[in-house]
mmCIF file of C-alpha atoms and ligand atoms in Angstrom:
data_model
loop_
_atom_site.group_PDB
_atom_site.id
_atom_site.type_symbol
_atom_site.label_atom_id
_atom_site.label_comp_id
_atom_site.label_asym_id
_atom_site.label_seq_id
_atom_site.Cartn_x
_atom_site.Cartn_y
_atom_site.Cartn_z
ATOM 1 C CA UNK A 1 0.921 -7.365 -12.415
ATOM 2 C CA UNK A 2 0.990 -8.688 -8.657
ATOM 3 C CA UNK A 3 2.853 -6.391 -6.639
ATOM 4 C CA UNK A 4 3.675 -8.685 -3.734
ATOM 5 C CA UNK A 5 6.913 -10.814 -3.102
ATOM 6 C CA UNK A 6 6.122 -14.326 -4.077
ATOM 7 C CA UNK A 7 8.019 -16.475 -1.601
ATOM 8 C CA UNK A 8 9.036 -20.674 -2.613
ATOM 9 C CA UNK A 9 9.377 -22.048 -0.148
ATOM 10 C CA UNK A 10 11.100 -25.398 -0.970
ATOM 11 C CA UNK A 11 11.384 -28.794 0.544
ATOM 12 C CA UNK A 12 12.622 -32.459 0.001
ATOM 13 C CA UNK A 13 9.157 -33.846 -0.874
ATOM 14 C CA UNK A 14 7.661 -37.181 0.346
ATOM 15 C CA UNK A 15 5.217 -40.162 -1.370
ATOM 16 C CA UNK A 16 1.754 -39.490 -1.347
ATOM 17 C CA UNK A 17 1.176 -42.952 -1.194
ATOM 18 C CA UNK A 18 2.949 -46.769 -1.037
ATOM 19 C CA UNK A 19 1.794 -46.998 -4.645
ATOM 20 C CA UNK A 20 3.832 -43.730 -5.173
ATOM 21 C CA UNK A 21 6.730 -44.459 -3.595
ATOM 22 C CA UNK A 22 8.408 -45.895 -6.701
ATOM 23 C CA UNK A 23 7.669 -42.967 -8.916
ATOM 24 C CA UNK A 24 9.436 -40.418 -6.057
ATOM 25 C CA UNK A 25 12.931 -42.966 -5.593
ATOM 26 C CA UNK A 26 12.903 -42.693 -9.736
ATOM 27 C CA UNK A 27 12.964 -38.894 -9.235
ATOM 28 C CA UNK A 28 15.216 -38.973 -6.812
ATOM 29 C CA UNK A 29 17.422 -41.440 -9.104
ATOM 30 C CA UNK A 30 17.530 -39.044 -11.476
ATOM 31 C CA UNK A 31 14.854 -41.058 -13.697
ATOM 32 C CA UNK A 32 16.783 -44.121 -13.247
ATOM 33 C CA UNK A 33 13.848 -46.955 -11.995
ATOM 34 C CA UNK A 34 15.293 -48.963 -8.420
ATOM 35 C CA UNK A 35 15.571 -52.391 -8.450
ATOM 36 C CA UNK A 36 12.690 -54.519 -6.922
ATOM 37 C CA UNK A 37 14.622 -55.123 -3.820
ATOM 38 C CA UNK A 38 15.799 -51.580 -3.622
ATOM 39 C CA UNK A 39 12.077 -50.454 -3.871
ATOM 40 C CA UNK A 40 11.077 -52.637 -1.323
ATOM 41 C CA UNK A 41 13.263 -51.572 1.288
ATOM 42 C CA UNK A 42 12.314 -48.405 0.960
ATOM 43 C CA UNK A 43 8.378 -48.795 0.575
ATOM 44 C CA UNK A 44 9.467 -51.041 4.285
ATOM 45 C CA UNK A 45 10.770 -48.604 5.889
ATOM 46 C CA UNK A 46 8.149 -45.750 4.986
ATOM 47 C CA UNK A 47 5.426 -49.058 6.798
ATOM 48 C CA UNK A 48 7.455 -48.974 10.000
ATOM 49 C CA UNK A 49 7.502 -45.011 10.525
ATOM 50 C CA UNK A 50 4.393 -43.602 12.735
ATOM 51 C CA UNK A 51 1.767 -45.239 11.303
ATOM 52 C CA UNK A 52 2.919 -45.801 8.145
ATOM 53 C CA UNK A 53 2.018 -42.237 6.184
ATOM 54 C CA UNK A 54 4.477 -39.135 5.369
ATOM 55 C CA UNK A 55 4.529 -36.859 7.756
ATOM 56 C CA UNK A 56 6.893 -34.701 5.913
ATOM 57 C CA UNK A 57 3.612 -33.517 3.567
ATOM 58 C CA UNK A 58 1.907 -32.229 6.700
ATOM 59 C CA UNK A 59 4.897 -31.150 7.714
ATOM 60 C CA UNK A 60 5.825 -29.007 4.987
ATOM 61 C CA UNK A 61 2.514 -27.711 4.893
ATOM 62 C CA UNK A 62 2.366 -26.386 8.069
ATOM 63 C CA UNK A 63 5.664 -24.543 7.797
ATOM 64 C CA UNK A 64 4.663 -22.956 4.616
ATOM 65 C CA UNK A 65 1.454 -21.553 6.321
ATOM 66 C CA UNK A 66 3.131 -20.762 9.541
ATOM 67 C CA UNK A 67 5.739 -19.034 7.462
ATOM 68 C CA UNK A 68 3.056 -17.185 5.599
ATOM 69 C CA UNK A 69 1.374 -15.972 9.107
ATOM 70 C CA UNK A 70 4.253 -14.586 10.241
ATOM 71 C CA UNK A 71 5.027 -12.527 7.278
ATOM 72 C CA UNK A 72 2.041 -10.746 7.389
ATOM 73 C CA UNK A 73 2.493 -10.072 11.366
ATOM 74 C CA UNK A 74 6.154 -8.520 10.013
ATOM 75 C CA UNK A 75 5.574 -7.291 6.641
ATOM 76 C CA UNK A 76 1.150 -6.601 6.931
ATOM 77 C CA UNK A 77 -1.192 -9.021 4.762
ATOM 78 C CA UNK A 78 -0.303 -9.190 1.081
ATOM 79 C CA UNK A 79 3.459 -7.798 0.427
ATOM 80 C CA UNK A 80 4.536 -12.156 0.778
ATOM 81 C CA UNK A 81 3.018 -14.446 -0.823
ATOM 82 C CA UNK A 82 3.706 -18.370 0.355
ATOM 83 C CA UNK A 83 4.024 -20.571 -2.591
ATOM 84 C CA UNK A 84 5.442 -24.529 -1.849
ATOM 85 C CA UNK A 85 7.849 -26.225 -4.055
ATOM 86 C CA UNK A 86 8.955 -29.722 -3.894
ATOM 87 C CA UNK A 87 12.653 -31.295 -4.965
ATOM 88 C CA UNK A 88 11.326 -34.675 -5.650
ATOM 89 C CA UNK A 89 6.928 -34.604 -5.550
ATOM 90 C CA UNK A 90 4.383 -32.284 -6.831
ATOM 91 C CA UNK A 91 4.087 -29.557 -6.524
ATOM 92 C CA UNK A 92 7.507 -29.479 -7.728
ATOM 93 C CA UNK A 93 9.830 -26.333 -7.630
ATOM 94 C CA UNK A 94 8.592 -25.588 -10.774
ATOM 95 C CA UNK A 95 5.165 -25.884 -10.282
ATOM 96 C CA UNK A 96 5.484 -23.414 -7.388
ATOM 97 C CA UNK A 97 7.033 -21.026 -9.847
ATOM 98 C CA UNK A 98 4.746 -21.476 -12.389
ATOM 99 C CA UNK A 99 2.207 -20.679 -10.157
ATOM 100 C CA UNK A 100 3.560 -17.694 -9.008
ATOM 101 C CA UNK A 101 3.341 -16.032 -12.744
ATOM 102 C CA UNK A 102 -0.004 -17.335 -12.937
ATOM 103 C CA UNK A 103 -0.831 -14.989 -10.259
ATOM 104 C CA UNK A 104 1.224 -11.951 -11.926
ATOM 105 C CA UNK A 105 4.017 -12.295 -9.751
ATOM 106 C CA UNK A 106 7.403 -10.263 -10.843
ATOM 107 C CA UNK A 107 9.771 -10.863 -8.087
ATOM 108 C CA UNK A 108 9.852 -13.484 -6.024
ATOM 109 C CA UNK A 109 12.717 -14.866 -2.949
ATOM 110 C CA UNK A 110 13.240 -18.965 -2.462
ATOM 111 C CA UNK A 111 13.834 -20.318 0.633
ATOM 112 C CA UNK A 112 14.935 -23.915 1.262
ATOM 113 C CA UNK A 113 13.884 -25.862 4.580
ATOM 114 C CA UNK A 114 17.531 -26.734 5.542
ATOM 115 C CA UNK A 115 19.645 -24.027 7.711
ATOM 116 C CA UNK A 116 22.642 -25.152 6.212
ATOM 117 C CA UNK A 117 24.202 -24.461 1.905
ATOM 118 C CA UNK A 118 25.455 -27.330 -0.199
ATOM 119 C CA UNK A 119 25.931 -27.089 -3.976
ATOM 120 C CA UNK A 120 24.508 -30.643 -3.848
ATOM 121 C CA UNK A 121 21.338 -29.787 -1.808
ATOM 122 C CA UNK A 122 20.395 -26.173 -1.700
ATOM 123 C CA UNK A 123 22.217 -25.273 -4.708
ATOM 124 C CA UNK A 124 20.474 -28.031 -6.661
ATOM 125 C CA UNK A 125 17.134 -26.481 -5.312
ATOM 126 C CA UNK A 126 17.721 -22.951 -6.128
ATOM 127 C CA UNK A 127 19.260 -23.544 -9.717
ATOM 128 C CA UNK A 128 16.011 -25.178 -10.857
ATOM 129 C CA UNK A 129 14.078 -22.330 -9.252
ATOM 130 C CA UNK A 130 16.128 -19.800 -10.639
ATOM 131 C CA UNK A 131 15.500 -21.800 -14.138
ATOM 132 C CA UNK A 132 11.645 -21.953 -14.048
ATOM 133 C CA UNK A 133 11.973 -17.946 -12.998
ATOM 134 C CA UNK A 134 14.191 -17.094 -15.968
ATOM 135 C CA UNK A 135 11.585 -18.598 -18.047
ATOM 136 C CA UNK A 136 8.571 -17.220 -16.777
ATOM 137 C CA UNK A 137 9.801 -13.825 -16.233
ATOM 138 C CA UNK A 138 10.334 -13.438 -12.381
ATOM 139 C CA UNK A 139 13.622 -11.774 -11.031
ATOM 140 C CA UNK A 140 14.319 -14.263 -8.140
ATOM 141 C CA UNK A 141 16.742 -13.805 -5.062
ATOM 142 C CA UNK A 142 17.593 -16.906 -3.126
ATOM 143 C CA UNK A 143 18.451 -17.250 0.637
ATOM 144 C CA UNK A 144 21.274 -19.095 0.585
ATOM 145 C CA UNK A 145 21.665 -20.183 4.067
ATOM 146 C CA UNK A 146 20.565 -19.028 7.770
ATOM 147 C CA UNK A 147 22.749 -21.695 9.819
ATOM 148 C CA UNK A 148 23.738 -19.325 12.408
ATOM 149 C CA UNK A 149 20.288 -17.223 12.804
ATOM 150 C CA UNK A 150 19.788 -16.380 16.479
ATOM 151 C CA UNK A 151 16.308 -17.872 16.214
ATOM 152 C CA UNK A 152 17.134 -20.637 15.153
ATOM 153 C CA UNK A 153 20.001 -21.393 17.056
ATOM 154 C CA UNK A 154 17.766 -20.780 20.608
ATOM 155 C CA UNK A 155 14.939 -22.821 19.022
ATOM 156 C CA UNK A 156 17.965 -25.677 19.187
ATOM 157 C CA UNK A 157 19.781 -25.119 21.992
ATOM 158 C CA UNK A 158 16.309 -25.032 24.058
ATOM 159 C CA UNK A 159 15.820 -28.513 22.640
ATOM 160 C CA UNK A 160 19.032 -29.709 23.684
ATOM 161 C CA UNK A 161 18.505 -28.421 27.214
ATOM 162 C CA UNK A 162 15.112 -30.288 26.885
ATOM 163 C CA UNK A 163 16.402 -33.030 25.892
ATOM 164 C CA UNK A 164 19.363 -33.721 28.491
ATOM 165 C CA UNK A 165 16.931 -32.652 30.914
ATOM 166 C CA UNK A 166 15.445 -36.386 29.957
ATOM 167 C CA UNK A 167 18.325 -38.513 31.196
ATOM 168 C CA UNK A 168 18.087 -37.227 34.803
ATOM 169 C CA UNK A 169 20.629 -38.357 37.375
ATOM 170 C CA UNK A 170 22.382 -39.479 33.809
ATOM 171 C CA UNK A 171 22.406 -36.163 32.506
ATOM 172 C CA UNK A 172 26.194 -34.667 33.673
ATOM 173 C CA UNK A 173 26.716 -38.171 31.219
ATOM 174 C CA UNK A 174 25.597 -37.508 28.323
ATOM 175 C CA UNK A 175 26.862 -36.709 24.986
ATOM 176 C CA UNK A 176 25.202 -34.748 22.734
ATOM 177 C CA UNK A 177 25.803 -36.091 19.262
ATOM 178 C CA UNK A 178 25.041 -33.607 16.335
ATOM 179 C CA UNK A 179 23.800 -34.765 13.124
ATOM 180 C CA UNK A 180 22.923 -34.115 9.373
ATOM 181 C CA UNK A 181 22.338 -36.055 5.982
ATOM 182 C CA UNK A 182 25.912 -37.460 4.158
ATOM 183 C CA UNK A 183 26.458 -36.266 0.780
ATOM 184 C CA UNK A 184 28.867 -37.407 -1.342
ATOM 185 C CA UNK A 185 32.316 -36.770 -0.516
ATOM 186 C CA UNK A 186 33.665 -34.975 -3.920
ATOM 187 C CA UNK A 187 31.528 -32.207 -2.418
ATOM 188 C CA UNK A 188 35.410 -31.463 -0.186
ATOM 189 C CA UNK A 189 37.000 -31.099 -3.462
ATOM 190 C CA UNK A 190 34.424 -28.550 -4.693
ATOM 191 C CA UNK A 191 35.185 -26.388 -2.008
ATOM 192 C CA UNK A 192 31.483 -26.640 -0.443
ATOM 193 C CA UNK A 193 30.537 -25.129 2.993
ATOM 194 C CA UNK A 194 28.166 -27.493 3.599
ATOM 195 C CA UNK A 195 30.241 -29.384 6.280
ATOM 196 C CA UNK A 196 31.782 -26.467 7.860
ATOM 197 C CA UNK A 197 28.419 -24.643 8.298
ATOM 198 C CA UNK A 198 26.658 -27.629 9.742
ATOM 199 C CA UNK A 199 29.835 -27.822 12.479
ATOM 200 C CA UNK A 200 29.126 -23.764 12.931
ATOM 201 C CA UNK A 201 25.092 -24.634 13.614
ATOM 202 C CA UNK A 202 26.166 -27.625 16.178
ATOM 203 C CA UNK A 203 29.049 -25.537 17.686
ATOM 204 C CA UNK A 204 26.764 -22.484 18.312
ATOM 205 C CA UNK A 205 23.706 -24.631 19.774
ATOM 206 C CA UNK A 206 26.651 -26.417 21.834
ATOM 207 C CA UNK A 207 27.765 -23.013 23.438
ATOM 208 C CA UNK A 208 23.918 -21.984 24.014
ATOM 209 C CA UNK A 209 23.129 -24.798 25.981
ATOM 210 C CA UNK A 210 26.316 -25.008 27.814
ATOM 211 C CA UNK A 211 26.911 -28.265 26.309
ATOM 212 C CA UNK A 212 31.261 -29.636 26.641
ATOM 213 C CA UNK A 213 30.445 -32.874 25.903
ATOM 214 C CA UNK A 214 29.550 -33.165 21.982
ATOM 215 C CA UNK A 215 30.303 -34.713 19.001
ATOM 216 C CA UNK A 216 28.985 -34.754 15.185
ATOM 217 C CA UNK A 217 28.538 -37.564 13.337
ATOM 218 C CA UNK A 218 26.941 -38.042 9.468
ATOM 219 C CA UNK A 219 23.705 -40.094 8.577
ATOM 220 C CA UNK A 220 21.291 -41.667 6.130
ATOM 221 C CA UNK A 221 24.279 -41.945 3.256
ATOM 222 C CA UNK A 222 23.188 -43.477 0.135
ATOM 223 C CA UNK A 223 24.411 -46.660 -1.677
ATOM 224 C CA UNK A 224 25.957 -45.165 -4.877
ATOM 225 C CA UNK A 225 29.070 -47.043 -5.188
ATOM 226 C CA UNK A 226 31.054 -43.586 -4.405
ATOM 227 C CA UNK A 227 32.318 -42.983 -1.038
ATOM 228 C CA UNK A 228 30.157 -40.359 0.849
ATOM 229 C CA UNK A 229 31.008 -38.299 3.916
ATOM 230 C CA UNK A 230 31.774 -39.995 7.288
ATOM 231 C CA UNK A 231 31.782 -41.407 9.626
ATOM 232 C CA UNK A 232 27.841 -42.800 9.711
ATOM 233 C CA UNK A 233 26.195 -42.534 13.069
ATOM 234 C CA UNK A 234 25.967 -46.070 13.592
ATOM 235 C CA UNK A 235 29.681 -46.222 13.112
ATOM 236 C CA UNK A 236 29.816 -43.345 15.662
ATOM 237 C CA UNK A 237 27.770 -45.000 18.302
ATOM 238 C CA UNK A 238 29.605 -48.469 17.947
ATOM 239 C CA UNK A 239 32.895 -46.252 18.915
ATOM 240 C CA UNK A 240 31.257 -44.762 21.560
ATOM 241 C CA UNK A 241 29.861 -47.676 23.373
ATOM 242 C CA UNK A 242 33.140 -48.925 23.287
ATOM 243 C CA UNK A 243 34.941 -45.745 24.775
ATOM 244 C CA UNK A 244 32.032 -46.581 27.930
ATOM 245 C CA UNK A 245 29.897 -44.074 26.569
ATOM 246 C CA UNK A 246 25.946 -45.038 27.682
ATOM 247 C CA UNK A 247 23.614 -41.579 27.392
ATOM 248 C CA UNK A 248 23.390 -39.857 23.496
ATOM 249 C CA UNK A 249 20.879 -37.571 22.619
ATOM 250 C CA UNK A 250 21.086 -37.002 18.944
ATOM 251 C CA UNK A 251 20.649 -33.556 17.601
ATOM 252 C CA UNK A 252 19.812 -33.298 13.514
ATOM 253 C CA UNK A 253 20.683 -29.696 12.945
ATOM 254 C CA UNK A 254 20.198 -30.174 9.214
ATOM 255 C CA UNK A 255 16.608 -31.281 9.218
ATOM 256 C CA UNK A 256 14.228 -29.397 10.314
ATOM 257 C CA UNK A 257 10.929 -31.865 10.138
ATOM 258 C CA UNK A 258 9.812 -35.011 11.712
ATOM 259 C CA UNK A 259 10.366 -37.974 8.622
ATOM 260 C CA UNK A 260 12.151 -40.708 7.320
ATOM 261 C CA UNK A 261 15.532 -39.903 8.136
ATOM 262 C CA UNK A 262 14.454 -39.371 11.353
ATOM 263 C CA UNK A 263 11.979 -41.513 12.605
ATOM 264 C CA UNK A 264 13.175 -44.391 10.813
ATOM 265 C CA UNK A 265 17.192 -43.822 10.525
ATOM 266 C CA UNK A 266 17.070 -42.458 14.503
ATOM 267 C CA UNK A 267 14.246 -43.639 15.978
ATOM 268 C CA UNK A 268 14.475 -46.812 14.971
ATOM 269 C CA UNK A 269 17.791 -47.669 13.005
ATOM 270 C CA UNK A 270 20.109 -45.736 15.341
ATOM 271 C CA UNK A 271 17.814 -46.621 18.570
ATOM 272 C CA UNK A 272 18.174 -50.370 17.775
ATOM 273 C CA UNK A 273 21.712 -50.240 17.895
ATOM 274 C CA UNK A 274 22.381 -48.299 20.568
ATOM 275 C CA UNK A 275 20.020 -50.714 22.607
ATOM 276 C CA UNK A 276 22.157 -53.393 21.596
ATOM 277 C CA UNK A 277 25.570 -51.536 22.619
ATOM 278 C CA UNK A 278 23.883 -50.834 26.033
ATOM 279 C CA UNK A 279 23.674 -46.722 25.501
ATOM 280 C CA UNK A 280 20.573 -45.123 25.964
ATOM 281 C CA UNK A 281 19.272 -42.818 22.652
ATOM 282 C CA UNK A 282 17.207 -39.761 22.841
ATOM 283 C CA UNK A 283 16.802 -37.044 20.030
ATOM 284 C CA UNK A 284 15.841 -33.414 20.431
ATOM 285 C CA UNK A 285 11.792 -32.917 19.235
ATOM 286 C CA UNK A 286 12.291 -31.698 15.755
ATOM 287 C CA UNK A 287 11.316 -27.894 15.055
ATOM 288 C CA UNK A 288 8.179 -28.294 12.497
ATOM 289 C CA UNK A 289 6.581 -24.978 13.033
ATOM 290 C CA UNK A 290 8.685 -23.667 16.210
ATOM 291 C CA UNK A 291 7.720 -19.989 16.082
ATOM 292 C CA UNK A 292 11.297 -19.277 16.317
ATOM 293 C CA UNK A 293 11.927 -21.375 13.340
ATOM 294 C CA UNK A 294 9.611 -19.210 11.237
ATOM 295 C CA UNK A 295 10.996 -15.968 12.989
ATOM 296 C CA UNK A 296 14.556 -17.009 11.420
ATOM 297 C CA UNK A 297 12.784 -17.872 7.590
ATOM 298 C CA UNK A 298 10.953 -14.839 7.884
ATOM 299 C CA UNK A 299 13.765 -13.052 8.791
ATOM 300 C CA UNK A 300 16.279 -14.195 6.454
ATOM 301 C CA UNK A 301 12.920 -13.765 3.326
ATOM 302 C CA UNK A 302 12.858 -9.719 4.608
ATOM 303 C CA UNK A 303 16.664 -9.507 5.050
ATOM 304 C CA UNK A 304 16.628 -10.446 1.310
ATOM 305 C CA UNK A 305 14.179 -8.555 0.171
ATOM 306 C CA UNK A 306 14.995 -5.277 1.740
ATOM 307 C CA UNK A 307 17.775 -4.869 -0.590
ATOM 308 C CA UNK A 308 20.501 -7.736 0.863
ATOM 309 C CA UNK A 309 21.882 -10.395 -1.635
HETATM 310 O O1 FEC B 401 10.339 -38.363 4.637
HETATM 311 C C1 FEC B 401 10.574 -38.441 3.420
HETATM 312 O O2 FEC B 401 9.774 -38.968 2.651
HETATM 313 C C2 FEC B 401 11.798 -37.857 2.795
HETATM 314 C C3 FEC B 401 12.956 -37.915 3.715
HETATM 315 C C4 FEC B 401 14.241 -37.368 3.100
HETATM 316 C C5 FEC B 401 14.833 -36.169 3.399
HETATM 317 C C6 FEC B 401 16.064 -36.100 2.686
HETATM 318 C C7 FEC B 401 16.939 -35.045 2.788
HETATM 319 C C8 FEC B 401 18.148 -34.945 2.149
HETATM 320 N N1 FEC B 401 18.626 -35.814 1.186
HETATM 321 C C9 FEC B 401 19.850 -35.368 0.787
HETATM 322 C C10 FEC B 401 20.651 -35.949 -0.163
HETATM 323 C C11 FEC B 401 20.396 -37.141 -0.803
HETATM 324 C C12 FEC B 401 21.228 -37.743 -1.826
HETATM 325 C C13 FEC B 401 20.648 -38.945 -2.200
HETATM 326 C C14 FEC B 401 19.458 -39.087 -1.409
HETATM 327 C C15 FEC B 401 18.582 -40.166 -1.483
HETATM 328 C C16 FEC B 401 17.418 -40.289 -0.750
HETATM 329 C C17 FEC B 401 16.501 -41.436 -0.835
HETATM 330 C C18 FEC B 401 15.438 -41.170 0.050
HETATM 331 C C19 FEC B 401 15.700 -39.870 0.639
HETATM 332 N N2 FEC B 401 16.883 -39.383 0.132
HETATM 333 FE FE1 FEC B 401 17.717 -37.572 0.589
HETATM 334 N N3 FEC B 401 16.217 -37.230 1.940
HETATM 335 C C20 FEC B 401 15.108 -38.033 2.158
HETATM 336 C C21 FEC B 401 14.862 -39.260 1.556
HETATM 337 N N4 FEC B 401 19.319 -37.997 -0.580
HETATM 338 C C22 FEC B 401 14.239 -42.041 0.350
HETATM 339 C C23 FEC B 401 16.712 -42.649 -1.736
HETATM 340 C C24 FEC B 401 16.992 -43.936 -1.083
HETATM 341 C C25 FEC B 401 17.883 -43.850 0.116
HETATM 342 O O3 FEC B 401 19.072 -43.556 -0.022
HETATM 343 O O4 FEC B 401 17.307 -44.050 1.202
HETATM 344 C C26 FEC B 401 21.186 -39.941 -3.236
HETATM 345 C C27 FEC B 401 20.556 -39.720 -4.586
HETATM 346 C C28 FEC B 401 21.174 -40.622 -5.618
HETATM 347 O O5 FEC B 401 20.835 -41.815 -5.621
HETATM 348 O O6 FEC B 401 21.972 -40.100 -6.381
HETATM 349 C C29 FEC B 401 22.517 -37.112 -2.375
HETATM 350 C C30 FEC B 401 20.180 -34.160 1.548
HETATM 351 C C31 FEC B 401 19.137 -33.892 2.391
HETATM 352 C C32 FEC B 401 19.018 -32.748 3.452
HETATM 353 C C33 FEC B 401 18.723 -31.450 2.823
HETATM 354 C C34 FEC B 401 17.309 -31.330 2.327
HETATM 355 O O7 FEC B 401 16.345 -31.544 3.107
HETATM 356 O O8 FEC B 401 17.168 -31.001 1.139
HETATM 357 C C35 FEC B 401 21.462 -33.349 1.433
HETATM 358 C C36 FEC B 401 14.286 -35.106 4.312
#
């Protein structure tokens, strides 16, 4: 028997590859195969991001040792143990599990890398955790959100500042446009918080940074033939253009890595159309391993485990 916390920490998961692209969009499909065009469009825009790799892998791997360094500052070497689970690529959330009874593990916390709770995205994660830990014989706890942690919340709001600071004599103009991933929109008939937590996250950032001027808008919906939450941000910037609007600086507050959804949907999706409706786009530098970041996972992982639920 391991006497330490084992800690998943879960994320989204990315390719490895271009060959391996198809294989992830299955799993994310639910084992349904895209279409050849559908599969091309996606292996297209994975080629036009930086360079062309997945920089939510390295992404995910630094927060998961960051995370793990800043435990034992907290907690001292060896009461957490870091383990990584994936939603859609190995290691997969059960992988991580399984590796935590491999090492004699008896209790163990998850984490997800999103502030904010959704049945449909957190909830998804943690019920296949909790799964994998019934199995194997681990008592898990799960973190179920830390939208509003102070850490986090300065981590953002000194981003914001940061960012405004980048339109200059432009800056009194500028609208700071909150954002997060669409889901769809049966999630309002299920009662979910996910929408009114991500407005808490963007409100309290907005008060931080002194910020009057802001909006939130959804992105990166997918085509599933049911409606999903709105409006897009490309709606949201054609409106704005039109209402004379020319300085945005977007500000994801339910992603917390630089990757597809942002460097393709923003940085170049979002960008292109905001060039072409004559407003200037900036975005906030994503958080990665912000040390404040990890002081709010760390936080929320001891929270837990000293005896919260
Ligand atoms: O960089 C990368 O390789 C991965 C970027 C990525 C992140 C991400 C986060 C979230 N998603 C959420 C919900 C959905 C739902 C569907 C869906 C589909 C996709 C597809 C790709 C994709 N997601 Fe994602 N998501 C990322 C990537 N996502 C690629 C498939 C093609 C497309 O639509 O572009 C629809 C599934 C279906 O077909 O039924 C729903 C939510 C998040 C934010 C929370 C989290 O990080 O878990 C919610 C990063």
């Amino acid at each position: 028997v391991n006497n330490a916390i084992g800690v998943l920490v879960m994320s989204y998961g990315t390719p490895e590859s271009l060959e391996d692209v198809e294989t992830y969009y299955t799993h994310i499909r639910r084992g349904n195969p895209p279409s050849a065009a559908q599969l091309e469009d996606l292996t297209s825009r994975y080629r036009s991001i930086v360079g062309g790799v997945f920089p939510l892998r390295e992404n995910t791997n630094i927060q998961v040792a960051a995370l793990q360094r800043t435990l034992d500052e907290l907690a001292g070497e060896g009461a957490y143990i870091c383990y990584q689970g994936l939603k859609h690529a190995a290691p997969y959330i059960e992988d991580g599990v399984a590796a935590m009874a491999a090492d004699g593990i008896k209790n163990a916390i998850g984490i997800v890398l999103t502030p904010q709770y959704s049945i449909m995205s957190v909830g998804g994660y943690m019920k296949r955790a909790q799964e994998e830990a019934s199995k194997q014989g681990i008592a898990f706890k799960s973190v179920q959100e830390y939208h509003l942690h102070p850490e986090l919340i300065d981590a953002l709001s000194k981003r914001v500042t940061e960012g405004l600071d980048r339109f200059g004599e432009q800056r009194a103009d500028a609208l700071v446009l909150f954002s997060a991933h669409s889901l769809p929109a049966k999630i309002l008939e299920m009662n979910d918080p996910y929408s009114d937590q991500l407005l808490a996250t963007s409100r309290a950032i907005a008060e931080a940074a002194g910020v009057e001027k802001w909006q939130f808008t959804w992105q990166s919906a997918g085509q599933t033939g049911q409606p999903w939450l709105g409006p897009d941000i490309l709606e949201t910037l054609t409106r704005l253009s039109e209402e004379g609007v020319k300085n945005v600086l977007v500000t994801p507050v339910g992603f917390v890595s630089d990757h597809l959804e942002v460097l393709y949907d923003i940085d170049i999706e979002a960008r292109k159309l905001s060039e072409e409706h004559g407003i200037r786009l900036e975005r906030i530098r994503m958080l990665n391993d912000d040390p404040q970041y990890m002081a709010a996972l760390a936080a929320s992982v001891l929270g837990l485990a000293h005896g919260g639920t």
